[in-house]
Amino acid sequence: MKALITGIAGFVGSHLAEYIISNHAETEIFGTKRWRSPKDNIRGILDKIHLHDCDLRDLSSLITVLNEVKPDFIFHLAAQSFVTTSFLAPVDTLECNVIGTTNLLEAIRITKIDPLIHICSSSEVYGQVTKDDLPIREDCPLRPVSPYAVSKVGEDMLGYMYWQAYGLKTLRTRMFTHSGPRRGEVFVDSFFSQQVARIELGLQEPVIRVGNLDSVRTFADVRDTVRAYWLLTQKCPPGEVYNIGGEITMTIREMLDMLLGMTSYQGKIDVRIDPALIRPADVTLQIPCADKFKAATGWSPRIPYRQTLQDMLDYWRQELVR
């Protein structure tokens, strides 16, 4: 069997490749990346995967890769995934995520291959929900409040449309907050973990810069996430959409307090709000209902969020002295 991972050099893509290598060795792994993408996340598995330079905005490059690989599964993880960046570069975000996904689905249709296709949407599509919407189910109205969220609504609906119109075997997931080692520094718990590690190493003053600490998030570990994505392709029928999320819910403030309890720094660490970290519009309440996915696959989270935070902090301790 052949699995193609778009964005394999990214945070989730690299963890998914590692999961398949460790647990499903019979599956041959192929990955797409842009020619300029760093390989840091996959440096330990380069001899176990097949890389193809490709750009989602270039249809011909996708057609070339698909004709060569002919995958049985496609995990479409490549995206511009930073919410804050999407406010600064909305057109680029939409082109990468919406046009890029259209090109991928068109390339599949044009080459007449018949893979199972995982379209990775996001819990951000639900936007700012009310308490009456909790826990958030798949039929909750979509109210995106960032260019990134709008782009993920586009990806999500493209997956549905290509299933309905052309019979492409798409499966859509709306994953809630997930973290772990190698998480990009622009994401809140990784951003805080990096700052704590920098303080421990004497690389910055003992001050943590923060944005909105009152947002409520439900956290999961990326290693549980990629296990869920694999089960999705093994147990779920095409055309469906699933929420996936962890079971630990807390405010960003509570998460930061947990992280600060792990530091080896002996002095006092101040916490200061940085206005530059406040988004023009924010999603402040995310509590998922993942019952549909759990019933279909038997999946449940295994890794405690405290372990996730510890592993992220250890990752930054190592990276900053590399």
PDB file of N, CA, C and O in Angstrom, residues 152-201:
ATOM      1  N   LYS A 152     -10.305  27.210   5.532  1.00  0.00           N
ATOM      2  CA  LYS A 152     -10.584  25.836   5.930  1.00  0.00           C
ATOM      3  C   LYS A 152     -12.034  25.450   5.655  1.00  0.00           C
ATOM      4  O   LYS A 152     -12.332  24.287   5.365  1.00  0.00           O
ATOM      5  N   VAL A 153     -12.950  26.423   5.732  1.00  0.00           N
ATOM      6  CA  VAL A 153     -14.314  26.158   5.276  1.00  0.00           C
ATOM      7  C   VAL A 153     -14.278  25.800   3.794  1.00  0.00           C
ATOM      8  O   VAL A 153     -14.953  24.861   3.337  1.00  0.00           O
ATOM      9  N   GLY A 154     -13.460  26.546   3.027  1.00  0.00           N
ATOM     10  CA  GLY A 154     -13.334  26.252   1.599  1.00  0.00           C
ATOM     11  C   GLY A 154     -12.812  24.858   1.338  1.00  0.00           C
ATOM     12  O   GLY A 154     -13.352  24.111   0.511  1.00  0.00           O
ATOM     13  N   GLU A 155     -11.746  24.461   2.044  1.00  0.00           N
ATOM     14  CA  GLU A 155     -11.206  23.105   1.886  1.00  0.00           C
ATOM     15  C   GLU A 155     -12.259  22.058   2.227  1.00  0.00           C
ATOM     16  O   GLU A 155     -12.440  21.060   1.511  1.00  0.00           O
ATOM     17  N   ASP A 156     -12.922  22.278   3.342  1.00  0.00           N
ATOM     18  CA  ASP A 156     -13.941  21.353   3.844  1.00  0.00           C
ATOM     19  C   ASP A 156     -15.036  21.146   2.792  1.00  0.00           C
ATOM     20  O   ASP A 156     -15.388  20.012   2.425  1.00  0.00           O
ATOM     21  N   MET A 157     -15.559  22.244   2.284  1.00  0.00           N
ATOM     22  CA  MET A 157     -16.664  22.159   1.329  1.00  0.00           C
ATOM     23  C   MET A 157     -16.206  21.626  -0.028  1.00  0.00           C
ATOM     24  O   MET A 157     -16.967  20.960  -0.736  1.00  0.00           O
ATOM     25  N   LEU A 158     -14.959  21.906  -0.400  1.00  0.00           N
ATOM     26  CA  LEU A 158     -14.429  21.315  -1.630  1.00  0.00           C
ATOM     27  C   LEU A 158     -14.392  19.797  -1.521  1.00  0.00           C
ATOM     28  O   LEU A 158     -14.729  19.077  -2.464  1.00  0.00           O
ATOM     29  N   GLY A 159     -13.961  19.304  -0.348  1.00  0.00           N
ATOM     30  CA  GLY A 159     -13.950  17.862  -0.139  1.00  0.00           C
ATOM     31  C   GLY A 159     -15.338  17.263  -0.309  1.00  0.00           C
ATOM     32  O   GLY A 159     -15.512  16.216  -0.950  1.00  0.00           O
ATOM     33  N   TYR A 160     -16.321  17.930   0.273  1.00  0.00           N
ATOM     34  CA  TYR A 160     -17.701  17.453   0.148  1.00  0.00           C
ATOM     35  C   TYR A 160     -18.181  17.518  -1.301  1.00  0.00           C
ATOM     36  O   TYR A 160     -18.794  16.568  -1.812  1.00  0.00           O
ATOM     37  N   MET A 161     -17.899  18.635  -1.973  1.00  0.00           N
ATOM     38  CA  MET A 161     -18.366  18.812  -3.348  1.00  0.00           C
ATOM     39  C   MET A 161     -17.760  17.771  -4.291  1.00  0.00           C
ATOM     40  O   MET A 161     -18.464  17.199  -5.137  1.00  0.00           O
ATOM     41  N   TYR A 162     -16.465  17.500  -4.151  1.00  0.00           N
ATOM     42  CA  TYR A 162     -15.836  16.530  -5.056  1.00  0.00           C
ATOM     43  C   TYR A 162     -16.321  15.107  -4.784  1.00  0.00           C
ATOM     44  O   TYR A 162     -16.289  14.260  -5.685  1.00  0.00           O
ATOM     45  N   TRP A 163     -16.762  14.828  -3.584  1.00  0.00           N
ATOM     46  CA  TRP A 163     -17.411  13.543  -3.290  1.00  0.00           C
ATOM     47  C   TRP A 163     -18.767  13.480  -3.972  1.00  0.00           C
ATOM     48  O   TRP A 163     -19.106  12.481  -4.623  1.00  0.00           O
ATOM     49  N   GLN A 164     -19.555  14.533  -3.857  1.00  0.00           N
ATOM     50  CA  GLN A 164     -20.893  14.551  -4.430  1.00  0.00           C
ATOM     51  C   GLN A 164     -20.874  14.615  -5.964  1.00  0.00           C
ATOM     52  O   GLN A 164     -21.639  13.923  -6.628  1.00  0.00           O
ATOM     53  N   ALA A 165     -20.002  15.457  -6.519  1.00  0.00           N
ATOM     54  CA  ALA A 165     -20.020  15.694  -7.959  1.00  0.00           C
ATOM     55  C   ALA A 165     -19.256  14.639  -8.750  1.00  0.00           C
ATOM     56  O   ALA A 165     -19.683  14.250  -9.845  1.00  0.00           O
ATOM     57  N   TYR A 166     -18.128  14.173  -8.207  1.00  0.00           N
ATOM     58  CA  TYR A 166     -17.244  13.299  -8.981  1.00  0.00           C
ATOM     59  C   TYR A 166     -16.998  11.942  -8.331  1.00  0.00           C
ATOM     60  O   TYR A 166     -16.326  11.096  -8.920  1.00  0.00           O
ATOM     61  N   GLY A 167     -17.503  11.746  -7.126  1.00  0.00           N
ATOM     62  CA  GLY A 167     -17.308  10.471  -6.460  1.00  0.00           C
ATOM     63  C   GLY A 167     -15.911  10.264  -5.909  1.00  0.00           C
ATOM     64  O   GLY A 167     -15.539   9.128  -5.574  1.00  0.00           O
ATOM     65  N   LEU A 168     -15.120  11.343  -5.778  1.00  0.00           N
ATOM     66  CA  LEU A 168     -13.819  11.196  -5.140  1.00  0.00           C
ATOM     67  C   LEU A 168     -14.024  10.819  -3.671  1.00  0.00           C
ATOM     68  O   LEU A 168     -14.879  11.393  -2.995  1.00  0.00           O
ATOM     69  N   LYS A 169     -13.243   9.871  -3.208  1.00  0.00           N
ATOM     70  CA  LYS A 169     -13.462   9.302  -1.875  1.00  0.00           C
ATOM     71  C   LYS A 169     -12.819  10.173  -0.789  1.00  0.00           C
ATOM     72  O   LYS A 169     -11.772   9.848  -0.243  1.00  0.00           O
ATOM     73  N   THR A 170     -13.477  11.279  -0.513  1.00  0.00           N
ATOM     74  CA  THR A 170     -12.946  12.218   0.473  1.00  0.00           C
ATOM     75  C   THR A 170     -13.509  11.946   1.863  1.00  0.00           C
ATOM     76  O   THR A 170     -14.653  11.532   2.029  1.00  0.00           O
ATOM     77  N   LEU A 171     -12.666  12.211   2.857  1.00  0.00           N
ATOM     78  CA  LEU A 171     -13.044  12.180   4.267  1.00  0.00           C
ATOM     79  C   LEU A 171     -12.539  13.465   4.896  1.00  0.00           C
ATOM     80  O   LEU A 171     -11.383  13.850   4.711  1.00  0.00           O
ATOM     81  N   ARG A 172     -13.401  14.148   5.640  1.00  0.00           N
ATOM     82  CA  ARG A 172     -13.015  15.444   6.208  1.00  0.00           C
ATOM     83  C   ARG A 172     -12.939  15.349   7.732  1.00  0.00           C
ATOM     84  O   ARG A 172     -13.793  14.729   8.357  1.00  0.00           O
ATOM     85  N   THR A 173     -11.889  15.965   8.295  1.00  0.00           N
ATOM     86  CA  THR A 173     -11.774  16.036   9.753  1.00  0.00           C
ATOM     87  C   THR A 173     -11.710  17.495  10.176  1.00  0.00           C
ATOM     88  O   THR A 173     -11.139  18.335   9.481  1.00  0.00           O
ATOM     89  N   ARG A 174     -12.325  17.769  11.325  1.00  0.00           N
ATOM     90  CA  ARG A 174     -12.221  19.085  11.959  1.00  0.00           C
ATOM     91  C   ARG A 174     -11.525  18.861  13.302  1.00  0.00           C
ATOM     92  O   ARG A 174     -12.167  18.587  14.311  1.00  0.00           O
ATOM     93  N   MET A 175     -10.209  18.952  13.243  1.00  0.00           N
ATOM     94  CA  MET A 175      -9.388  18.668  14.414  1.00  0.00           C
ATOM     95  C   MET A 175      -9.318  19.875  15.326  1.00  0.00           C
ATOM     96  O   MET A 175      -9.094  20.988  14.874  1.00  0.00           O
ATOM     97  N   PHE A 176      -9.514  19.654  16.620  1.00  0.00           N
ATOM     98  CA  PHE A 176      -9.385  20.714  17.603  1.00  0.00           C
ATOM     99  C   PHE A 176      -7.913  20.827  18.025  1.00  0.00           C
ATOM    100  O   PHE A 176      -7.051  20.141  17.482  1.00  0.00           O
ATOM    101  N   THR A 177      -7.604  21.700  18.953  1.00  0.00           N
ATOM    102  CA  THR A 177      -6.217  22.031  19.286  1.00  0.00           C
ATOM    103  C   THR A 177      -5.386  20.783  19.571  1.00  0.00           C
ATOM    104  O   THR A 177      -5.775  19.935  20.377  1.00  0.00           O
ATOM    105  N   HIS A 178      -4.237  20.687  18.909  1.00  0.00           N
ATOM    106  CA  HIS A 178      -3.340  19.549  19.102  1.00  0.00           C
ATOM    107  C   HIS A 178      -1.898  20.057  19.087  1.00  0.00           C
ATOM    108  O   HIS A 178      -1.540  20.945  18.316  1.00  0.00           O
ATOM    109  N   SER A 179      -1.092  19.507  19.969  1.00  0.00           N
ATOM    110  CA  SER A 179       0.261  20.007  20.176  1.00  0.00           C
ATOM    111  C   SER A 179       1.219  18.855  20.432  1.00  0.00           C
ATOM    112  O   SER A 179       0.815  17.704  20.539  1.00  0.00           O
ATOM    113  N   GLY A 180       2.500  19.212  20.559  1.00  0.00           N
ATOM    114  CA  GLY A 180       3.517  18.213  20.843  1.00  0.00           C
ATOM    115  C   GLY A 180       4.870  18.706  20.385  1.00  0.00           C
ATOM    116  O   GLY A 180       5.016  19.842  19.917  1.00  0.00           O
ATOM    117  N   PRO A 181       5.892  17.877  20.507  1.00  0.00           N
ATOM    118  CA  PRO A 181       7.230  18.257  20.050  1.00  0.00           C
ATOM    119  C   PRO A 181       7.203  18.646  18.575  1.00  0.00           C
ATOM    120  O   PRO A 181       6.489  18.042  17.780  1.00  0.00           O
ATOM    121  N   ARG A 182       7.947  19.679  18.234  1.00  0.00           N
ATOM    122  CA  ARG A 182       8.071  20.224  16.876  1.00  0.00           C
ATOM    123  C   ARG A 182       6.912  21.143  16.507  1.00  0.00           C
ATOM    124  O   ARG A 182       6.848  21.620  15.373  1.00  0.00           O
ATOM    125  N   ARG A 183       6.021  21.427  17.435  1.00  0.00           N
ATOM    126  CA  ARG A 183       4.945  22.369  17.156  1.00  0.00           C
ATOM    127  C   ARG A 183       5.542  23.735  16.851  1.00  0.00           C
ATOM    128  O   ARG A 183       6.466  24.191  17.520  1.00  0.00           O
ATOM    129  N   GLY A 184       5.030  24.415  15.816  1.00  0.00           N
ATOM    130  CA  GLY A 184       5.546  25.717  15.429  1.00  0.00           C
ATOM    131  C   GLY A 184       5.457  26.725  16.557  1.00  0.00           C
ATOM    132  O   GLY A 184       4.508  26.722  17.350  1.00  0.00           O
ATOM    133  N   GLU A 185       6.437  27.587  16.636  1.00  0.00           N
ATOM    134  CA  GLU A 185       6.531  28.521  17.752  1.00  0.00           C
ATOM    135  C   GLU A 185       5.432  29.573  17.749  1.00  0.00           C
ATOM    136  O   GLU A 185       5.267  30.292  18.732  1.00  0.00           O
ATOM    137  N   VAL A 186       4.654  29.690  16.677  1.00  0.00           N
ATOM    138  CA  VAL A 186       3.578  30.681  16.650  1.00  0.00           C
ATOM    139  C   VAL A 186       2.312  30.167  17.341  1.00  0.00           C
ATOM    140  O   VAL A 186       1.358  30.929  17.516  1.00  0.00           O
ATOM    141  N   PHE A 187       2.281  28.896  17.709  1.00  0.00           N
ATOM    142  CA  PHE A 187       1.115  28.339  18.384  1.00  0.00           C
ATOM    143  C   PHE A 187       1.289  28.457  19.890  1.00  0.00           C
ATOM    144  O   PHE A 187       2.381  28.268  20.417  1.00  0.00           O
ATOM    145  N   VAL A 188       0.191  28.718  20.591  1.00  0.00           N
ATOM    146  CA  VAL A 188       0.282  29.292  21.923  1.00  0.00           C
ATOM    147  C   VAL A 188       1.086  28.459  22.926  1.00  0.00           C
ATOM    148  O   VAL A 188       1.974  28.983  23.594  1.00  0.00           O
ATOM    149  N   ASP A 189       0.811  27.161  23.046  1.00  0.00           N
ATOM    150  CA  ASP A 189       1.540  26.396  24.068  1.00  0.00           C
ATOM    151  C   ASP A 189       2.996  26.175  23.676  1.00  0.00           C
ATOM    152  O   ASP A 189       3.885  26.135  24.531  1.00  0.00           O
ATOM    153  N   SER A 190       3.262  26.065  22.377  1.00  0.00           N
ATOM    154  CA  SER A 190       4.643  25.952  21.930  1.00  0.00           C
ATOM    155  C   SER A 190       5.367  27.285  22.095  1.00  0.00           C
ATOM    156  O   SER A 190       6.553  27.333  22.479  1.00  0.00           O
ATOM    157  N   PHE A 191       4.680  28.390  21.829  1.00  0.00           N
ATOM    158  CA  PHE A 191       5.236  29.730  22.010  1.00  0.00           C
ATOM    159  C   PHE A 191       5.622  29.962  23.466  1.00  0.00           C
ATOM    160  O   PHE A 191       6.706  30.460  23.772  1.00  0.00           O
ATOM    161  N   PHE A 192       4.738  29.568  24.373  1.00  0.00           N
ATOM    162  CA  PHE A 192       5.055  29.690  25.797  1.00  0.00           C
ATOM    163  C   PHE A 192       6.207  28.763  26.188  1.00  0.00           C
ATOM    164  O   PHE A 192       7.094  29.144  26.955  1.00  0.00           O
ATOM    165  N   SER A 193       6.198  27.537  25.672  1.00  0.00           N
ATOM    166  CA  SER A 193       7.254  26.580  26.002  1.00  0.00           C
ATOM    167  C   SER A 193       8.615  27.079  25.534  1.00  0.00           C
ATOM    168  O   SER A 193       9.621  26.942  26.238  1.00  0.00           O
ATOM    169  N   GLN A 194       8.647  27.654  24.344  1.00  0.00           N
ATOM    170  CA  GLN A 194       9.902  28.198  23.839  1.00  0.00           C
ATOM    171  C   GLN A 194      10.412  29.325  24.736  1.00  0.00           C
ATOM    172  O   GLN A 194      11.604  29.398  25.059  1.00  0.00           O
ATOM    173  N   GLN A 195       9.503  30.204  25.167  1.00  0.00           N
ATOM    174  CA  GLN A 195       9.912  31.312  26.035  1.00  0.00           C
ATOM    175  C   GLN A 195      10.453  30.803  27.375  1.00  0.00           C
ATOM    176  O   GLN A 195      11.452  31.313  27.887  1.00  0.00           O
ATOM    177  N   VAL A 196       9.799  29.802  27.955  1.00  0.00           N
ATOM    178  CA  VAL A 196      10.284  29.241  29.219  1.00  0.00           C
ATOM    179  C   VAL A 196      11.681  28.647  29.030  1.00  0.00           C
ATOM    180  O   VAL A 196      12.579  28.864  29.865  1.00  0.00           O
ATOM    181  N   ALA A 197      11.870  27.910  27.940  1.00  0.00           N
ATOM    182  CA  ALA A 197      13.190  27.313  27.685  1.00  0.00           C
ATOM    183  C   ALA A 197      14.242  28.403  27.489  1.00  0.00           C
ATOM    184  O   ALA A 197      15.382  28.273  27.957  1.00  0.00           O
ATOM    185  N   ARG A 198      13.891  29.474  26.815  1.00  0.00           N
ATOM    186  CA  ARG A 198      14.827  30.585  26.611  1.00  0.00           C
ATOM    187  C   ARG A 198      15.202  31.234  27.945  1.00  0.00           C
ATOM    188  O   ARG A 198      16.366  31.595  28.168  1.00  0.00           O
ATOM    189  N   ILE A 199      14.218  31.387  28.824  1.00  0.00           N
ATOM    190  CA  ILE A 199      14.492  31.957  30.147  1.00  0.00           C
ATOM    191  C   ILE A 199      15.428  31.045  30.924  1.00  0.00           C
ATOM    192  O   ILE A 199      16.396  31.500  31.558  1.00  0.00           O
ATOM    193  N   GLU A 200      15.181  29.737  30.881  1.00  0.00           N
ATOM    194  CA  GLU A 200      16.044  28.787  31.596  1.00  0.00           C
ATOM    195  C   GLU A 200      17.482  28.853  31.103  1.00  0.00           C
ATOM    196  O   GLU A 200      18.426  28.692  31.886  1.00  0.00           O
ATOM    197  N   LEU A 201      17.656  29.106  29.806  1.00  0.00           N
ATOM    198  CA  LEU A 201      18.987  29.122  29.207  1.00  0.00           C
ATOM    199  C   LEU A 201      19.626  30.513  29.245  1.00  0.00           C
ATOM    200  O   LEU A 201      20.731  30.705  28.732  1.00  0.00           O
TER     201      LEU A 201
END
